[in-house]
Coordinates of C-alpha atoms and ligand atoms in Angstrom, one line a residue:
M1215 CA 77.5 125.1 113.8
R1216 CA 77.7 121.6 114.6
D1217 CA 82.1 120.1 115.6
D1218 CA 80.8 117.0 113.8
L1219 CA 80.6 119.4 110.4
W1220 CA 83.7 120.9 111.3
H1221 CA 86.4 120.4 108.1
L1222 CA 89.7 119.0 109.2
D1223 CA 91.8 122.0 109.7
T1224 CA 89.0 123.6 112.1
L1225 CA 89.0 120.2 114.1
A1226 CA 92.9 119.9 113.6
V1227 CA 92.7 123.4 115.7
H1228 CA 90.4 122.7 117.8
A1229 CA 89.6 119.8 118.3
G1230 CA 90.4 118.7 122.3
R1231 CA 90.0 121.8 123.0
E1232 CA 86.2 123.0 123.6
D1233 CA 86.5 123.0 127.6
L1234 CA 89.1 126.1 127.5
A1235 CA 87.6 128.9 127.6
T1236 CA 85.4 127.4 130.2
L1237 CA 88.2 126.8 132.3
G1238 CA 89.3 130.4 131.6
V1239 CA 92.7 129.1 129.8
H1240 CA 93.5 129.3 126.3
A1241 CA 96.2 126.9 126.5
P1242 CA 95.5 123.7 127.1
P1243 CA 96.8 123.1 130.5
I1244 CA 100.0 119.9 131.2
D1245 CA 98.3 117.7 134.6
L1246 CA 102.0 115.7 135.9
S1247 CA 100.0 114.5 138.7
T1248 CA 101.2 110.2 138.9
T1249 CA 98.5 110.3 141.9
N1250 CA 95.4 111.9 142.4
P1251 CA 93.0 112.6 145.3
L1252 CA 90.3 110.8 146.0
P1253 CA 86.6 111.5 147.4
D1254 CA 86.0 107.9 149.0
I1255 CA 87.1 104.5 148.6
E1256 CA 83.6 103.2 147.2
L1257 CA 84.2 105.9 144.2
G1258 CA 87.9 105.1 143.8
G1259 CA 87.1 101.2 143.5
D1260 CA 84.4 101.4 141.4
S1261 CA 86.5 103.5 139.1
Y1262 CA 90.1 102.1 139.4
E1263 CA 87.8 98.2 138.3
A1264 CA 86.5 100.5 135.3
M1265 CA 89.3 102.0 133.4
A1266 CA 92.0 98.9 134.4
T1267 CA 89.3 97.0 132.8
G1268 CA 89.6 99.4 130.0
G1269 CA 87.0 101.6 131.1
R1270 CA 86.8 105.6 131.3
P1271 CA 86.5 107.2 135.2
V1272 CA 83.2 106.3 137.1
A1273 CA 83.1 110.4 138.1
E1274 CA 84.6 114.1 138.4
G1275 CA 87.8 113.1 140.5
G1276 CA 88.2 109.2 140.0
M1277 CA 90.6 109.4 138.2
V1278 CA 92.5 107.6 141.0
Y1279 CA 96.4 106.8 139.4
A1280 CA 98.4 107.8 135.9
R1281 CA 98.8 104.8 134.6
L1282 CA 95.0 104.3 134.2
W1283 CA 94.1 108.5 133.4
N1284 CA 96.1 111.2 132.8
P1285 CA 93.3 114.0 131.6
T1286 CA 96.6 115.7 129.3
V1287 CA 97.1 112.9 126.8
A1288 CA 93.1 111.7 127.1
R1289 CA 92.7 115.6 125.7
F1290 CA 95.2 114.8 122.6
E1291 CA 93.3 111.8 122.1
D1292 CA 90.3 113.1 122.0
A1293 CA 91.6 115.3 119.5
L1294 CA 93.4 112.2 117.3
A1295 CA 90.0 110.1 117.6
A1296 CA 87.8 113.3 116.2
L1297 CA 90.4 114.3 113.3
E1298 CA 90.6 110.0 112.3
H1299 CA 86.2 110.4 112.8
A1300 CA 86.8 107.4 115.5
E1301 CA 84.8 107.2 118.5
A1302 CA 88.4 107.3 120.6
A1303 CA 92.0 106.8 120.5
A1304 CA 94.4 105.8 122.9
A1305 CA 97.9 107.0 123.2
F1306 CA 101.3 105.1 124.3
A1307 CA 104.6 106.0 125.1
S1308 CA 106.0 104.4 121.0
G1309 CA 104.5 103.3 118.2
M1310 CA 105.8 100.3 119.0
A1311 CA 104.0 100.1 122.1
A1312 CA 100.5 100.9 120.5
M1313 CA 101.8 97.8 117.7
T1314 CA 102.8 95.6 121.0
A1315 CA 98.8 96.8 122.5
V1316 CA 97.1 95.7 119.4
V1317 CA 98.2 92.4 118.7
I1318 CA 98.3 91.4 122.6
A1319 CA 94.6 92.6 122.1
H1320 CA 93.3 90.5 119.3
T1321 CA 95.7 87.9 119.7
V1322 CA 97.0 85.7 123.0
S1323 CA 94.4 87.9 125.6
I1324 CA 91.9 86.0 123.9
G1325 CA 93.3 82.7 122.9
R1326 CA 93.7 83.4 119.3
R1327 CA 97.2 82.9 117.9
H1328 CA 97.3 84.0 114.5
V1329 CA 98.5 87.2 112.2
V1330 CA 98.4 87.8 109.2
A1331 CA 100.6 90.6 107.9
V1332 CA 100.4 92.1 104.6
R1333 CA 104.3 93.3 103.8
P1334 CA 105.9 95.5 103.2
L1335 CA 106.3 96.9 106.7
Y1336 CA 108.4 98.7 108.7
G1337 CA 110.9 97.1 109.8
G1338 CA 110.6 97.1 113.5
T1339 CA 106.6 95.9 112.7
D1340 CA 108.1 93.3 111.2
H1341 CA 110.3 92.2 113.3
L1342 CA 108.0 91.9 116.4
L1343 CA 105.5 90.0 114.4
G1344 CA 108.6 87.8 113.0
S1345 CA 109.9 87.0 116.4
A1346 CA 106.8 85.5 117.6
M1347 CA 107.7 87.9 121.1
L1348 CA 104.4 87.9 122.1
G1349 CA 103.4 85.0 121.5
T1350 CA 101.9 85.1 118.4
E1351 CA 102.3 82.4 115.0
V1352 CA 102.3 85.3 111.7
T1353 CA 101.9 84.6 108.3
F1354 CA 103.5 87.4 105.8
C1355 CA 101.7 88.0 102.6
R1356 CA 101.0 89.8 99.8
E1357 CA 97.6 91.8 99.8
E1358 CA 95.8 89.9 97.5
E1359 CA 96.7 86.1 99.3
V1360 CA 95.5 87.7 102.7
A1361 CA 91.8 86.0 103.0
A1362 CA 94.1 82.2 101.4
N1363 CA 95.6 83.0 104.8
I1364 CA 92.8 83.6 107.3
R1365 CA 92.7 80.8 109.8
P1366 CA 89.7 80.1 112.3
D1367 CA 92.9 81.3 115.1
T1368 CA 93.3 84.1 113.5
G1369 CA 92.7 87.1 115.8
L1370 CA 94.4 90.0 114.0
V1371 CA 95.3 91.7 110.0
V1372 CA 98.0 93.7 109.5
L1373 CA 98.9 95.9 107.1
E1374 CA 100.7 99.3 106.3
T1375 CA 100.0 101.8 103.4
P1376 CA 101.7 103.6 102.1
A1377 CA 104.2 101.0 103.2
N1378 CA 107.6 102.0 104.6
P1379 CA 110.3 102.5 102.9
T1380 CA 108.9 102.0 99.2
L1381 CA 105.2 103.8 98.9
E1382 CA 103.2 100.5 97.7
L1383 CA 99.4 101.3 98.6
V1384 CA 97.3 98.5 99.7
D1385 CA 93.3 98.6 99.2
I1386 CA 92.3 98.8 102.9
A1387 CA 88.6 98.8 101.6
A1388 CA 89.3 94.9 99.6
V1389 CA 91.6 94.1 102.4
V1390 CA 89.1 94.2 104.9
A1391 CA 86.3 92.7 103.0
Q1392 CA 88.9 89.7 102.6
A1393 CA 89.1 89.5 106.5
G1394 CA 86.1 88.2 106.5
G1395 CA 85.0 90.1 110.3
V1396 CA 89.2 89.6 111.4
P1397 CA 89.7 92.8 112.6
V1398 CA 92.2 94.8 110.7
V1399 CA 94.7 97.5 112.0
V1400 CA 96.2 100.0 109.6
D1401 CA 99.7 101.7 110.1
N1402 CA 98.2 105.5 109.2
T1403 CA 101.6 106.7 109.9
F1404 CA 102.9 107.9 106.2
A1405 CA 99.4 109.4 105.0
T1406 CA 98.3 110.8 108.7
P1407 CA 94.2 111.9 108.7
V1408 CA 95.1 114.4 106.8
L1409 CA 95.6 111.9 103.8
Q1410 CA 93.5 108.8 104.6
N1411 CA 91.0 107.5 107.5
P1412 CA 91.1 103.8 107.3
I1413 CA 88.3 103.7 109.7
E1414 CA 86.2 104.8 107.1
L1415 CA 86.9 102.5 105.2
G1416 CA 85.9 99.8 106.9
A1417 CA 89.6 99.1 108.6
T1418 CA 88.6 98.3 113.0
M1419 CA 92.1 100.6 113.5
S1420 CA 94.0 103.2 112.5
L1421 CA 97.7 103.1 114.5
H1422 CA 99.8 106.2 114.1
S1423 CA 104.0 106.5 114.6
A1424 CA 102.9 109.7 116.3
T1425 CA 107.0 110.3 116.7
K1426 CA 106.1 111.1 112.8
Y1427 CA 104.2 113.9 111.3
L1428 CA 102.1 114.0 114.1
G1429 CA 104.8 115.5 116.6
G1430 CA 106.3 116.4 113.3
H1431 CA 109.0 118.6 115.0
G1432 CA 111.5 115.6 116.2
D1433 CA 111.3 115.3 119.9
V1434 CA 108.8 113.4 121.2
I1435 CA 108.5 109.7 120.9
A1436 CA 104.5 108.5 121.0
G1437 CA 101.8 106.3 119.2
V1438 CA 98.9 106.3 118.8
V1439 CA 95.5 103.7 117.8
A1440 CA 91.9 105.7 117.1
G1441 CA 89.1 103.3 116.3
S1442 CA 85.5 102.4 118.0
E1443 CA 85.1 102.7 121.8
Q1444 CA 85.1 99.3 121.9
S1445 CA 88.3 98.3 120.4
I1446 CA 89.9 101.0 122.3
E1447 CA 88.8 99.7 125.5
A1448 CA 90.6 96.7 124.7
L1449 CA 93.9 98.9 124.0
R1450 CA 93.4 100.7 127.0
R1451 CA 93.5 97.8 129.2
V1452 CA 96.8 96.5 128.0
R1453 CA 97.4 99.9 128.4
A1454 CA 96.9 100.2 132.3
I1455 CA 98.1 96.6 132.5
T1456 CA 102.0 96.7 130.8
G1457 CA 101.9 100.3 131.1
G1458 CA 102.8 101.1 127.9
L1459 CA 101.7 105.1 129.0
L1460 CA 102.9 108.2 126.7
H1461 CA 104.2 111.1 129.2
P1462 CA 102.0 114.0 129.4
L1463 CA 104.7 115.9 128.2
G1464 CA 104.7 114.2 124.6
A1465 CA 100.6 114.6 124.6
Y1466 CA 101.0 118.2 125.3
L1467 CA 103.5 118.6 122.8
L1468 CA 101.5 115.6 120.1
H1469 CA 98.2 118.1 120.7
R1470 CA 100.4 121.1 120.6
G1471 CA 100.9 120.3 116.1
L1472 CA 98.2 119.3 115.8
P1473 CA 96.6 123.0 114.3
T1474 CA 99.8 123.1 112.0
L1475 CA 99.5 119.3 109.9
P1476 CA 97.6 119.6 107.6
L1477 CA 99.8 122.9 106.4
R1478 CA 102.4 121.0 107.3
M1479 CA 101.5 117.8 105.1
E1480 CA 100.2 120.5 101.6
R1481 CA 102.9 121.4 102.0
Q1482 CA 105.7 119.0 102.3
Q1483 CA 103.8 117.0 100.0
R1484 CA 104.3 119.6 97.3
S1485 CA 107.7 119.9 97.5
A1486 CA 108.1 115.8 97.4
Q1487 CA 105.8 115.6 94.4
R1488 CA 107.9 117.9 92.9
I1489 CA 111.1 116.4 93.8
A1490 CA 109.9 112.7 92.8
T1491 CA 109.5 114.3 89.1
W1492 CA 112.6 115.8 89.2
L1493 CA 114.2 113.4 90.5
A1494 CA 112.8 110.2 87.7
E1495 CA 115.3 112.5 85.5
H1496 CA 118.1 112.7 87.0
P1497 CA 120.8 110.4 85.7
A1498 CA 122.0 108.7 88.6
V1499 CA 119.0 107.8 89.7
A1500 CA 117.3 104.2 88.4
E1501 CA 113.1 104.2 89.8
V1502 CA 111.7 107.2 92.1
F1503 CA 109.2 105.4 94.2
Y1504 CA 105.7 108.0 94.9
P1505 CA 102.3 107.0 94.4
G1506 CA 102.4 110.2 93.1
L1507 CA 104.2 109.5 89.6
D1508 CA 103.3 106.5 88.7
G1509 CA 103.0 104.7 91.6
D1510 CA 99.0 104.3 91.9
P1511 CA 97.9 101.7 88.8
R1512 CA 94.8 101.2 90.4
G1513 CA 93.6 104.7 91.5
L1514 CA 93.2 104.4 94.6
I1515 CA 95.0 108.7 95.6
G1516 CA 91.6 110.4 95.4
R1517 CA 89.5 106.3 96.6
Q1518 CA 90.9 105.6 99.6
L1519 CA 94.5 108.2 99.4
R1520 CA 93.7 112.3 99.3
G1521 CA 97.6 112.5 98.1
P1522 CA 100.6 111.3 97.7
G1523 CA 102.6 112.4 101.2
A1524 CA 105.7 113.7 101.3
M1525 CA 107.5 110.1 101.9
L1526 CA 109.6 109.3 99.0
A1527 CA 112.2 106.5 98.0
V1528 CA 115.0 106.2 95.5
R1529 CA 117.1 103.4 93.5
L1530 CA 120.7 104.4 93.0
R1531 CA 121.9 103.3 89.4
G1532 CA 125.5 103.5 91.6
G1533 CA 123.6 101.1 94.0
Y1534 CA 125.2 100.3 97.6
D1535 CA 128.7 102.9 96.7
S1536 CA 125.9 105.8 96.1
A1537 CA 123.8 105.6 98.6
A1538 CA 126.5 105.3 100.8
A1539 CA 127.8 108.8 99.1
V1540 CA 124.9 110.0 98.6
T1541 CA 123.9 109.9 102.3
A1542 CA 127.4 111.2 103.3
G1543 CA 127.3 113.7 101.0
V1544 CA 123.9 116.0 101.7
R1545 CA 123.7 119.2 104.1
L1546 CA 120.5 120.2 103.6
F1547 CA 119.2 116.7 104.2
T1548 CA 119.4 115.0 107.6
H1549 CA 121.0 111.3 107.2
A1550 CA 118.8 110.3 110.7
V1551 CA 116.2 107.8 110.3
S1552 CA 112.5 108.6 110.7
L1553 CA 110.3 110.8 108.9
G1554 CA 107.6 113.2 109.2
G1555 CA 109.6 116.3 110.2
V1556 CA 109.6 119.7 109.6
D1557 CA 113.1 119.0 108.8
S1558 CA 114.3 116.5 105.7
L1559 CA 115.5 113.3 106.9
I1560 CA 117.4 111.0 104.0
Q1561 CA 118.4 107.2 105.6
H1562 CA 119.1 103.1 104.5
P1563 CA 116.6 101.5 105.1
A1564 CA 118.2 97.8 104.4
A1565 CA 120.8 99.1 106.8
L1566 CA 118.8 100.9 109.4
T1567 CA 114.9 100.9 109.3
H1568 CA 114.5 97.3 107.6
R1569 CA 117.2 95.7 109.2
P1570 CA 115.6 92.7 111.1
V1571 CA 113.4 92.0 108.0
P1572 CA 114.4 88.8 106.4
A1573 CA 116.8 89.0 103.4
E1574 CA 114.2 88.0 101.0
A1575 CA 111.7 90.3 101.9
R1576 CA 114.2 93.5 102.9
P1577 CA 114.5 96.7 100.0
G1578 CA 117.3 96.2 98.0
A1579 CA 120.8 98.3 99.0
D1580 CA 120.6 100.5 96.5
I1581 CA 117.6 102.5 97.8
V1582 CA 117.5 105.5 99.6
R1583 CA 114.8 106.4 101.3
L1584 CA 113.6 110.6 101.5
S1585 CA 111.3 112.8 104.3
I1586 CA 110.8 115.9 103.0
G1587 CA 110.2 118.8 105.3
L1588 CA 108.7 122.4 105.3
E1589 CA 112.7 123.8 103.5
D1590 CA 112.3 125.4 100.1
A1591 CA 112.0 122.4 97.0
A1592 CA 114.8 124.6 95.4
D1593 CA 117.6 124.1 97.8
L1594 CA 116.6 120.5 98.3
M1595 CA 116.8 119.4 94.9
A1596 CA 120.2 121.3 94.9
D1597 CA 121.4 119.2 97.8
L1598 CA 120.6 115.9 95.9
D1599 CA 122.2 117.2 92.7
G1600 CA 125.0 117.9 94.5
A1601 CA 125.0 114.4 96.3
L1602 CA 124.4 111.7 93.2
T1603 CA 126.3 113.9 90.5
A1604 CA 129.0 113.3 93.4
A1605 CA 128.4 109.7 94.0
D1606 CA 127.4 109.7 89.9
R1607 CA 131.0 110.5 89.8
R1608 CA 133.1 108.2 91.9
S1609 CA 130.2 104.8 90.4
G1610 CA 130.8 105.4 87.3
D1611 CA 132.6 102.4 86.9
A1612 CA 129.6 100.3 88.9
Y1613 CA 126.4 101.2 87.2
A1614 CA 128.1 100.9 83.7
G1615 CA 128.3 97.1 84.4
N1616 CA 125.9 95.0 86.3
L1617 CA 123.2 95.7 88.0
S1618 CA 122.0 93.0 89.1
E1619 CA 125.2 92.9 91.8
V1620 CA 123.3 95.9 93.9
S1621 CA 121.7 93.1 96.0
G1622 CA 122.1 92.6 100.5
V1623 CA 123.6 95.1 102.6
R1624 CA 127.2 95.2 102.4
A1625 CA 129.2 93.9 105.1
H1626 CA 130.1 96.9 107.5
Ligands
PLP2139 N1 104.9 102.6 112.1 C1 105.4 103.2 111.4 C2 105.2 103.1 109.5 C3 107.2 103.6 111.3 O1 108.1 104.0 110.3 C4 107.6 103.2 112.7 C5 108.8 104.3 113.0 O2 109.6 104.3 112.1 C6 106.9 103.2 113.8 C7 105.6 102.5 112.7 C8 107.4 102.5 114.7 O3 107.0 103.9 116.0 P1 108.4 104.2 117.0 O4 109.8 103.9 116.4 O5 107.4 105.7 117.2 O6 107.7 103.2 118.3

C-alpha cells in the first residue's frame, strides 16, 4: 500500500520511520553532532551552499554543520509534513522563532514591509507584529476586512483558527481568496493536523507551537511550519542565517509524541465537549467559548475543522475576583500558561498570555481559559465545580451588581 494512502492514525505512527528497519533499529536514532566530517572540500562546499540557501544536503555525508542540517530534526519535520499533507516542514526552537522566520522570509527579506493580521491572535504573535521589531508594518483587522487591507507591499497574511484564547473560528479558504495570492500563514496550534489541514484549504503555510499538542507532555519548547518545498526552503534559509534551531533531543521527543496525537486529541476533545456543555449550565458561568456549543454559526466544523478541539474559555459572572478565586481554588487543573498537554491547565489570558495585546483587543478580565487534558472528565468537573462554587459564594455581590465594571485587568 502506498504511504500517501495511509490514514492519519497510521501516518502518525509510521511517518518519519520508514528507513528504521533498513538501519536495523526500532527507535529513531538521535544524532547530537554539532559538526560533521566531510568527504572532501568540494562536496562540503557544494552542500554548504545548498543548505545556506534553504536546500537539503547535496549528498550522503554532506550535512556539514548542525545549524544547517540535523537528521533527527529532519525526521520529525518529515513526519509533521506527512500529517499536514505538505511537501516539507521546518522546525524551530519555539513557536515564536517559527513565526519570526515566517515574517522575515515573506516581508523584510524580500522588500515587502506590510503584514495583514486577523485578530484575535495569541498574545505573543500580536506582540511580535505590533512591536514592529522586525521592521514590518502591520494592519490588524477582522476576517472580512482582509481584502480591503491588502496593499502592493503586503507580503503576508497571518491568522489563527481556532483562535487563542476565545476559540473564534476563521474561514481559511475565504481569507485565502481575499488575500489574492499574498501568502497566508495559519497558526494551527489549537487544531493540530488531526483536526485541520490548512494547506489543503489553500493556505501557504501551517504553523504550530509544537510546545503544545504535538509535544503533548509539557517538556519541549518548539515550533514547526509545514508548506510547499519552496516556502519551506525560504524558512530554512532564515533558520540557517539567524539560528533559531530546534535541538535534536526536542525533535526526538516531538516525534515520539506523534503516534499518540490522534488518540490524545480524540479523548481530550470528548472531555472538553462534555465539560463545555456542563459549564454552560453552571450558575457561576456567564458564557462558554467553545466551537462545539454555539461557537460555529457558519458550519466550519465539518467543512474546515474535523472537531471543536480540547480548548475552551469561560466568562465568569463574578468577573476578575471569580477568575482569581477559581484559578487559586482548583486542585486537578494546574494554574499555568501553555496548553495541549496530557494534564489540564487553567489560566487568565488578560493577565498572562494576552497581556501584551492593546487594551481594546485584549480578552476581558472576567475570562479564564482551560486546556482539557486526559484526566477523567467527571473528576475535572468536580474540581471546577468546587472552585467555581467557592468563588461564586465569595463574589456573590459582584455579579448581582453591575457587570460593566468587569473590564481591564485589575492592577496588581
Ligand atoms: N501560537 C499559539 C496559538 C500559542 O498558543 C503559542 C504559545 O502559547 C505560540 C504560538 C507561541 O509558541 P511558543 O510558546 O512555542 O513560542
